[in-house]
Tab-separated table of C-alpha atoms in Angstrom:
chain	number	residue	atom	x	y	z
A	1	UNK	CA	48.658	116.980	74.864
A	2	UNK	CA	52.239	117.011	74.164
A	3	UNK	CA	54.236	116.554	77.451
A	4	UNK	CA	57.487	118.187	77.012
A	5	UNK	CA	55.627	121.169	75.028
A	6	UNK	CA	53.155	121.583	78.018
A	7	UNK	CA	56.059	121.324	80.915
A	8	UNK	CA	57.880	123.923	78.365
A	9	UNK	CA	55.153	126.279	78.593
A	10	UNK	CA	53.420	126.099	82.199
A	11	UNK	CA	56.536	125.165	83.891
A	12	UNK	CA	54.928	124.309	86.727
A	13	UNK	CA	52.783	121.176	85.769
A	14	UNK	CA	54.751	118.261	86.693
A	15	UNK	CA	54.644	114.899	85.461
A	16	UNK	CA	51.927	114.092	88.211
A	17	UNK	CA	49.612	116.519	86.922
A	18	UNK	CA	50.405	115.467	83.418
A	19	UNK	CA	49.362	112.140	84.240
A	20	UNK	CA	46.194	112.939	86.328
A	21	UNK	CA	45.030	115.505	83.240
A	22	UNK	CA	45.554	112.540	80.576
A	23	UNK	CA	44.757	114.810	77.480
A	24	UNK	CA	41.196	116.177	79.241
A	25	UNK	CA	41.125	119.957	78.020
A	26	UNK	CA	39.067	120.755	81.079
A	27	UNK	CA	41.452	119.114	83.742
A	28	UNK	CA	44.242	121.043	82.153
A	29	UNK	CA	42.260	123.969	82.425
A	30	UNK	CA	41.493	123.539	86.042
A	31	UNK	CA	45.335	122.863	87.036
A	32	UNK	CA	46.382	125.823	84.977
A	33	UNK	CA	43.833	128.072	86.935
A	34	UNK	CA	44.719	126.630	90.494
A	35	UNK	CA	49.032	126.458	89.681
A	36	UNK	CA	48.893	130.382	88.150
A	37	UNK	CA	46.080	131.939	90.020
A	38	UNK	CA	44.381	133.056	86.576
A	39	UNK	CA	40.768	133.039	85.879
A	40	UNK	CA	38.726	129.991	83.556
A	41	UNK	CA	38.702	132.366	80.689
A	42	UNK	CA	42.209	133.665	80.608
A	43	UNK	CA	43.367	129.459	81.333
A	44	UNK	CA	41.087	128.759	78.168
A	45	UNK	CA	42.688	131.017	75.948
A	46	UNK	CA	45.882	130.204	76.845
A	47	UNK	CA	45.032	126.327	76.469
A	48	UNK	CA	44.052	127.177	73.023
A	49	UNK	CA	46.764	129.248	71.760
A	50	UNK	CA	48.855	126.404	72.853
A	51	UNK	CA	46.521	123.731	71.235
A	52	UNK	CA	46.510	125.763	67.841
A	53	UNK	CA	50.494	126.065	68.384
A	54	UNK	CA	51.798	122.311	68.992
A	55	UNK	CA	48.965	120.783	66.623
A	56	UNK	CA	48.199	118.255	69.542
């Protein structure tokens, strides 16, 4: 996962949890649902659309 693009769109992952996530979809799934209070599928979509955006 691109870093910059990710910190550019959930502004609130920081490099810790960039680290910790190392490129596993889930993990970034899980921090996404836990930082923005969103459910799994609404944090999977939106870690798609990203994935399908920045060709990571």
């Amino acid at each position: 996962m691109e870093r910059v693009q990710a910190q550019q769109k959930w502004g609130d992952l920081t490099d810790d949890d960039l680290d910790k996530i190392d490129g596993r979809r889930e993990e970034v799934v899980g921090v996404i649902q836990e930082r923005y209070g969103k459910d799994k599928e609404e944090a999977e979509r939106e870690v798609q659309e990203f994935e399908s955006s920045c060709n990571c």
